[in-house]
mmCIF file of N, CA and C in Angstrom:
data_model
loop_
_atom_site.group_PDB
_atom_site.id
_atom_site.type_symbol
_atom_site.label_atom_id
_atom_site.label_comp_id
_atom_site.label_asym_id
_atom_site.label_seq_id
_atom_site.Cartn_x
_atom_site.Cartn_y
_atom_site.Cartn_z
ATOM 1 N N MET Y 1 92.047 105.366 92.279
ATOM 2 C CA MET Y 1 92.883 104.216 92.019
ATOM 3 C C MET Y 1 91.993 102.988 91.851
ATOM 4 N N ALA Y 2 92.222 102.236 90.828
ATOM 5 C CA ALA Y 2 91.449 101.023 90.578
ATOM 6 C C ALA Y 2 91.778 99.973 91.630
ATOM 7 N N GLU Y 3 90.787 99.166 91.947
ATOM 8 C CA GLU Y 3 91.004 98.097 92.925
ATOM 9 C C GLU Y 3 91.936 97.045 92.331
ATOM 10 N N ARG Y 4 92.873 96.555 93.146
ATOM 11 C CA ARG Y 4 93.848 95.561 92.703
ATOM 12 C C ARG Y 4 93.568 94.243 93.395
ATOM 13 N N ASP Y 5 93.872 93.168 92.719
ATOM 14 C CA ASP Y 5 93.718 91.864 93.348
ATOM 15 C C ASP Y 5 94.996 91.047 93.252
ATOM 16 N N GLY Y 6 96.112 91.722 93.008
ATOM 17 C CA GLY Y 6 97.367 91.002 92.884
ATOM 18 C C GLY Y 6 98.546 91.940 93.018
ATOM 19 N N LEU Y 7 99.697 91.425 92.704
ATOM 20 C CA LEU Y 7 100.932 92.194 92.795
ATOM 21 C C LEU Y 7 101.105 93.081 91.574
ATOM 22 N N ILE Y 8 101.881 94.136 91.742
ATOM 23 C CA ILE Y 8 102.230 94.992 90.614
ATOM 24 C C ILE Y 8 103.745 94.994 90.459
ATOM 25 N N ASP Y 9 104.206 95.393 89.290
ATOM 26 C CA ASP Y 9 105.646 95.440 89.084
ATOM 27 C C ASP Y 9 106.183 96.836 89.420
ATOM 28 N N THR Y 10 107.479 96.998 89.359
ATOM 29 C CA THR Y 10 108.094 98.266 89.762
ATOM 30 C C THR Y 10 107.688 99.422 88.862
ATOM 31 N N ALA Y 11 107.464 99.164 87.585
ATOM 32 C CA ALA Y 11 107.038 100.237 86.676
ATOM 33 C C ALA Y 11 105.648 100.738 87.063
ATOM 34 N N GLU Y 12 104.738 99.821 87.392
ATOM 35 C CA GLU Y 12 103.396 100.220 87.828
ATOM 36 C C GLU Y 12 103.468 100.991 89.145
ATOM 37 N N LEU Y 13 104.299 100.543 90.065
ATOM 38 C CA LEU Y 13 104.452 101.234 91.346
ATOM 39 C C LEU Y 13 104.990 102.645 91.133
ATOM 40 N N ARG Y 14 106.006 102.773 90.310
ATOM 41 C CA ARG Y 14 106.588 104.087 90.025
ATOM 42 C C ARG Y 14 105.520 105.042 89.480
ATOM 43 N N ALA Y 15 104.627 104.538 88.651
ATOM 44 C CA ALA Y 15 103.593 105.362 88.030
ATOM 45 C C ALA Y 15 102.557 105.870 89.026
ATOM 46 N N ILE Y 16 102.330 105.147 90.117
ATOM 47 C CA ILE Y 16 101.296 105.541 91.080
ATOM 48 C C ILE Y 16 101.850 106.030 92.416
ATOM 49 N N LEU Y 17 103.150 106.022 92.589
ATOM 50 C CA LEU Y 17 103.769 106.320 93.878
ATOM 51 C C LEU Y 17 103.397 107.695 94.427
ATOM 52 N N ALA Y 18 103.181 108.673 93.578
ATOM 53 C CA ALA Y 18 102.878 110.028 94.039
ATOM 54 C C ALA Y 18 101.394 110.244 94.352
ATOM 55 N N GLN Y 19 100.555 109.269 94.116
ATOM 56 C CA GLN Y 19 99.123 109.437 94.374
ATOM 57 C C GLN Y 19 98.875 109.532 95.873
ATOM 58 N N PRO Y 20 98.201 110.606 96.318
ATOM 59 C CA PRO Y 20 98.026 110.819 97.761
ATOM 60 C C PRO Y 20 97.196 109.744 98.467
ATOM 61 N N GLU Y 21 96.331 109.045 97.745
ATOM 62 C CA GLU Y 21 95.495 108.025 98.388
ATOM 63 C C GLU Y 21 96.195 106.671 98.503
ATOM 64 N N LEU Y 22 97.382 106.563 97.921
ATOM 65 C CA LEU Y 22 98.128 105.306 97.971
ATOM 66 C C LEU Y 22 98.655 105.046 99.383
ATOM 67 N N ARG Y 23 98.451 103.840 99.864
ATOM 68 C CA ARG Y 23 99.018 103.400 101.134
ATOM 69 C C ARG Y 23 99.878 102.186 100.839
ATOM 70 N N LEU Y 24 101.141 102.280 101.205
ATOM 71 C CA LEU Y 24 102.101 101.235 100.882
ATOM 72 C C LEU Y 24 102.753 100.755 102.170
ATOM 73 N N PHE Y 25 102.689 99.448 102.413
ATOM 74 C CA PHE Y 25 103.238 98.879 103.637
ATOM 75 C C PHE Y 25 104.249 97.788 103.324
ATOM 76 N N ASP Y 26 105.333 97.802 104.064
ATOM 77 C CA ASP Y 26 106.344 96.749 104.016
ATOM 78 C C ASP Y 26 106.033 95.815 105.182
ATOM 79 N N CYS Y 27 105.754 94.565 104.879
ATOM 80 C CA CYS Y 27 105.408 93.572 105.906
ATOM 81 C C CYS Y 27 106.444 92.457 105.961
ATOM 82 N N THR Y 28 107.690 92.786 105.626
ATOM 83 C CA THR Y 28 108.739 91.777 105.581
ATOM 84 C C THR Y 28 108.820 91.014 106.906
ATOM 85 N N THR Y 29 108.881 89.703 106.783
ATOM 86 C CA THR Y 29 109.018 88.820 107.940
ATOM 87 C C THR Y 29 110.091 87.792 107.621
ATOM 88 N N TYR Y 30 110.976 87.548 108.572
ATOM 89 C CA TYR Y 30 112.022 86.544 108.415
ATOM 90 C C TYR Y 30 111.718 85.365 109.327
ATOM 91 N N LEU Y 31 112.022 84.178 108.850
ATOM 92 C CA LEU Y 31 111.906 82.978 109.671
ATOM 93 C C LEU Y 31 113.291 82.622 110.156
ATOM 94 N N GLU Y 32 113.493 82.736 111.458
ATOM 95 C CA GLU Y 32 114.791 82.409 112.050
ATOM 96 C C GLU Y 32 114.716 81.005 112.632
ATOM 97 N N TYR Y 33 115.484 80.123 112.016
ATOM 98 C CA TYR Y 33 115.482 78.735 112.471
ATOM 99 C C TYR Y 33 116.099 78.640 113.864
ATOM 100 N N GLN Y 34 115.509 77.794 114.674
ATOM 101 C CA GLN Y 34 115.919 77.631 116.059
ATOM 102 C C GLN Y 34 116.745 76.349 116.225
ATOM 103 N N PRO Y 35 117.544 76.316 117.282
ATOM 104 C CA PRO Y 35 118.378 75.139 117.499
ATOM 105 C C PRO Y 35 117.543 73.866 117.670
ATOM 106 N N GLU Y 36 118.092 72.774 117.209
ATOM 107 C CA GLU Y 36 117.428 71.488 117.364
ATOM 108 C C GLU Y 36 117.190 71.231 118.848
ATOM 109 N N GLY Y 37 116.002 70.750 119.163
ATOM 110 C CA GLY Y 37 115.650 70.476 120.551
ATOM 111 C C GLY Y 37 115.005 71.654 121.253
ATOM 112 N N SER Y 38 114.857 72.790 120.573
ATOM 113 C CA SER Y 38 114.269 73.971 121.209
ATOM 114 C C SER Y 38 112.751 73.869 121.320
ATOM 115 N N GLY Y 39 112.160 72.917 120.599
ATOM 116 C CA GLY Y 39 110.713 72.766 120.666
ATOM 117 C C GLY Y 39 109.975 73.471 119.544
ATOM 118 N N VAL Y 40 110.636 74.368 118.844
ATOM 119 C CA VAL Y 40 110.032 75.041 117.691
ATOM 120 C C VAL Y 40 111.055 75.066 116.560
ATOM 121 N N PRO Y 41 110.597 74.871 115.314
ATOM 122 C CA PRO Y 41 111.553 74.861 114.211
ATOM 123 C C PRO Y 41 112.070 76.257 113.864
ATOM 124 N N TYR Y 42 111.243 77.273 114.064
ATOM 125 C CA TYR Y 42 111.637 78.645 113.744
ATOM 126 C C TYR Y 42 110.736 79.628 114.477
ATOM 127 N N ILE Y 43 111.168 80.877 114.514
ATOM 128 C CA ILE Y 43 110.321 81.958 115.012
ATOM 129 C C ILE Y 43 110.220 83.010 113.909
ATOM 130 N N ALA Y 44 109.076 83.666 113.834
ATOM 131 C CA ALA Y 44 108.861 84.729 112.858
ATOM 132 C C ALA Y 44 109.355 86.043 113.463
ATOM 133 N N VAL Y 45 110.214 86.727 112.723
ATOM 134 C CA VAL Y 45 110.833 87.961 113.196
ATOM 135 C C VAL Y 45 110.501 89.089 112.224
ATOM 136 N N PRO Y 46 109.985 90.214 112.718
ATOM 137 C CA PRO Y 46 109.689 91.334 111.828
ATOM 138 C C PRO Y 46 110.950 91.845 111.132
ATOM 139 N N GLY Y 47 110.796 92.288 109.904
ATOM 140 C CA GLY Y 47 111.916 92.799 109.125
ATOM 141 C C GLY Y 47 112.108 94.300 109.233
ATOM 142 N N ARG Y 48 111.756 94.868 110.382
ATOM 143 C CA ARG Y 48 111.868 96.324 110.553
ATOM 144 C C ARG Y 48 113.291 96.825 110.310
ATOM 145 N N HIS Y 49 114.296 96.043 110.710
ATOM 146 C CA HIS Y 49 115.680 96.491 110.542
ATOM 147 C C HIS Y 49 116.032 96.716 109.074
ATOM 148 N N THR Y 50 115.527 95.881 108.185
ATOM 149 C CA THR Y 50 115.807 96.110 106.765
ATOM 150 C C THR Y 50 114.976 97.264 106.225
ATOM 151 N N PHE Y 51 113.775 97.443 106.744
ATOM 152 C CA PHE Y 51 112.948 98.582 106.340
ATOM 153 C C PHE Y 51 113.637 99.888 106.724
ATOM 154 N N GLU Y 52 114.189 99.945 107.942
ATOM 155 C CA GLU Y 52 114.843 101.174 108.393
ATOM 156 C C GLU Y 52 116.128 101.459 107.626
ATOM 157 N N THR Y 53 116.759 100.420 107.102
ATOM 158 C CA THR Y 53 117.965 100.603 106.302
ATOM 159 C C THR Y 53 117.624 101.222 104.948
ATOM 160 N N ALA Y 54 116.589 100.724 104.303
ATOM 161 C CA ALA Y 54 116.162 101.236 102.995
ATOM 162 C C ALA Y 54 114.744 100.763 102.707
ATOM 163 N N HIS Y 55 113.935 101.662 102.176
ATOM 164 C CA HIS Y 55 112.572 101.304 101.795
ATOM 165 C C HIS Y 55 112.059 102.248 100.711
ATOM 166 N N ILE Y 56 110.948 101.888 100.131
ATOM 167 C CA ILE Y 56 110.318 102.711 99.098
ATOM 168 C C ILE Y 56 109.846 104.000 99.749
ATOM 169 N N PRO Y 57 110.156 105.157 99.160
ATOM 170 C CA PRO Y 57 109.723 106.438 99.735
ATOM 171 C C PRO Y 57 108.209 106.462 99.971
ATOM 172 N N GLY Y 58 107.826 106.916 101.149
ATOM 173 C CA GLY Y 58 106.415 107.013 101.504
ATOM 174 C C GLY Y 58 105.833 105.759 102.125
ATOM 175 N N ALA Y 59 106.579 104.658 102.109
ATOM 176 C CA ALA Y 59 106.078 103.408 102.678
ATOM 177 C C ALA Y 59 106.169 103.446 104.203
ATOM 178 N N ASP Y 60 105.312 102.664 104.837
ATOM 179 C CA ASP Y 60 105.346 102.477 106.285
ATOM 180 C C ASP Y 60 105.619 101.003 106.551
ATOM 181 N N PHE Y 61 106.103 100.714 107.753
ATOM 182 C CA PHE Y 61 106.334 99.325 108.131
ATOM 183 C C PHE Y 61 105.134 98.823 108.912
ATOM 184 N N LEU Y 62 104.665 97.640 108.576
ATOM 185 C CA LEU Y 62 103.555 97.007 109.282
ATOM 186 C C LEU Y 62 104.067 95.703 109.866
ATOM 187 N N ASP Y 63 104.165 95.657 111.180
ATOM 188 C CA ASP Y 63 104.660 94.482 111.897
ATOM 189 C C ASP Y 63 103.504 93.502 112.064
ATOM 190 N N LEU Y 64 103.440 92.514 111.205
ATOM 191 C CA LEU Y 64 102.327 91.567 111.238
ATOM 192 C C LEU Y 64 102.290 90.745 112.518
ATOM 193 N N GLN Y 65 103.461 90.437 113.075
ATOM 194 C CA GLN Y 65 103.482 89.653 114.308
ATOM 195 C C GLN Y 65 102.891 90.451 115.475
ATOM 196 N N ALA Y 66 103.233 91.721 115.578
ATOM 197 C CA ALA Y 66 102.738 92.546 116.679
ATOM 198 C C ALA Y 66 101.294 92.985 116.452
ATOM 199 N N SER Y 67 100.857 93.060 115.194
ATOM 200 C CA SER Y 67 99.530 93.568 114.861
ATOM 201 C C SER Y 67 98.447 92.503 114.908
ATOM 202 N N SER Y 68 98.825 91.242 114.905
ATOM 203 C CA SER Y 68 97.844 90.171 114.838
ATOM 204 C C SER Y 68 97.249 89.858 116.204
ATOM 205 N N PRO Y 69 95.914 89.789 116.275
ATOM 206 C CA PRO Y 69 95.286 89.397 117.549
ATOM 207 C C PRO Y 69 95.383 87.888 117.786
ATOM 208 N N ILE Y 70 95.817 87.156 116.760
ATOM 209 C CA ILE Y 70 95.934 85.699 116.862
ATOM 210 C C ILE Y 70 97.381 85.361 117.209
ATOM 211 N N PRO Y 71 97.606 84.628 118.289
ATOM 212 C CA PRO Y 71 98.987 84.275 118.637
ATOM 213 C C PRO Y 71 99.622 83.389 117.574
ATOM 214 N N ALA Y 72 100.920 83.518 117.451
ATOM 215 C CA ALA Y 72 101.649 82.702 116.486
ATOM 216 C C ALA Y 72 101.485 81.235 116.857
ATOM 217 N N PRO Y 73 101.330 80.364 115.854
ATOM 218 C CA PRO Y 73 101.171 78.949 116.164
ATOM 219 C C PRO Y 73 102.439 78.372 116.764
ATOM 220 N N HIS Y 74 102.266 77.371 117.567
ATOM 221 C CA HIS Y 74 103.396 76.669 118.168
ATOM 222 C C HIS Y 74 103.551 75.343 117.420
ATOM 223 N N PHE Y 75 104.701 75.173 116.799
ATOM 224 C CA PHE Y 75 104.965 73.962 116.035
ATOM 225 C C PHE Y 75 105.953 73.101 116.791
ATOM 226 N N ALA Y 76 105.609 71.859 116.945
ATOM 227 C CA ALA Y 76 106.547 70.916 117.562
ATOM 228 C C ALA Y 76 107.552 70.472 116.500
ATOM 229 N N SER Y 77 108.797 70.327 116.899
ATOM 230 C CA SER Y 77 109.797 69.880 115.924
ATOM 231 C C SER Y 77 109.895 68.379 115.889
#
């Protein structure tokens, strides 16, 4: 597989989906806005629930929040 440096479209994905060396990860993250006065404008929430509902065959879910050794930044509102 040639090295990629950007996004591909669905036709390109369909063409390579069966390649055994392909690794495909869903890293969906949602920003859930928090109530005013909570001290943070939002929290980042993994999108695992949508991945489990439907995803590209062969894909795995990668929880970026749980996988990062760097704590999420704290933003003052």
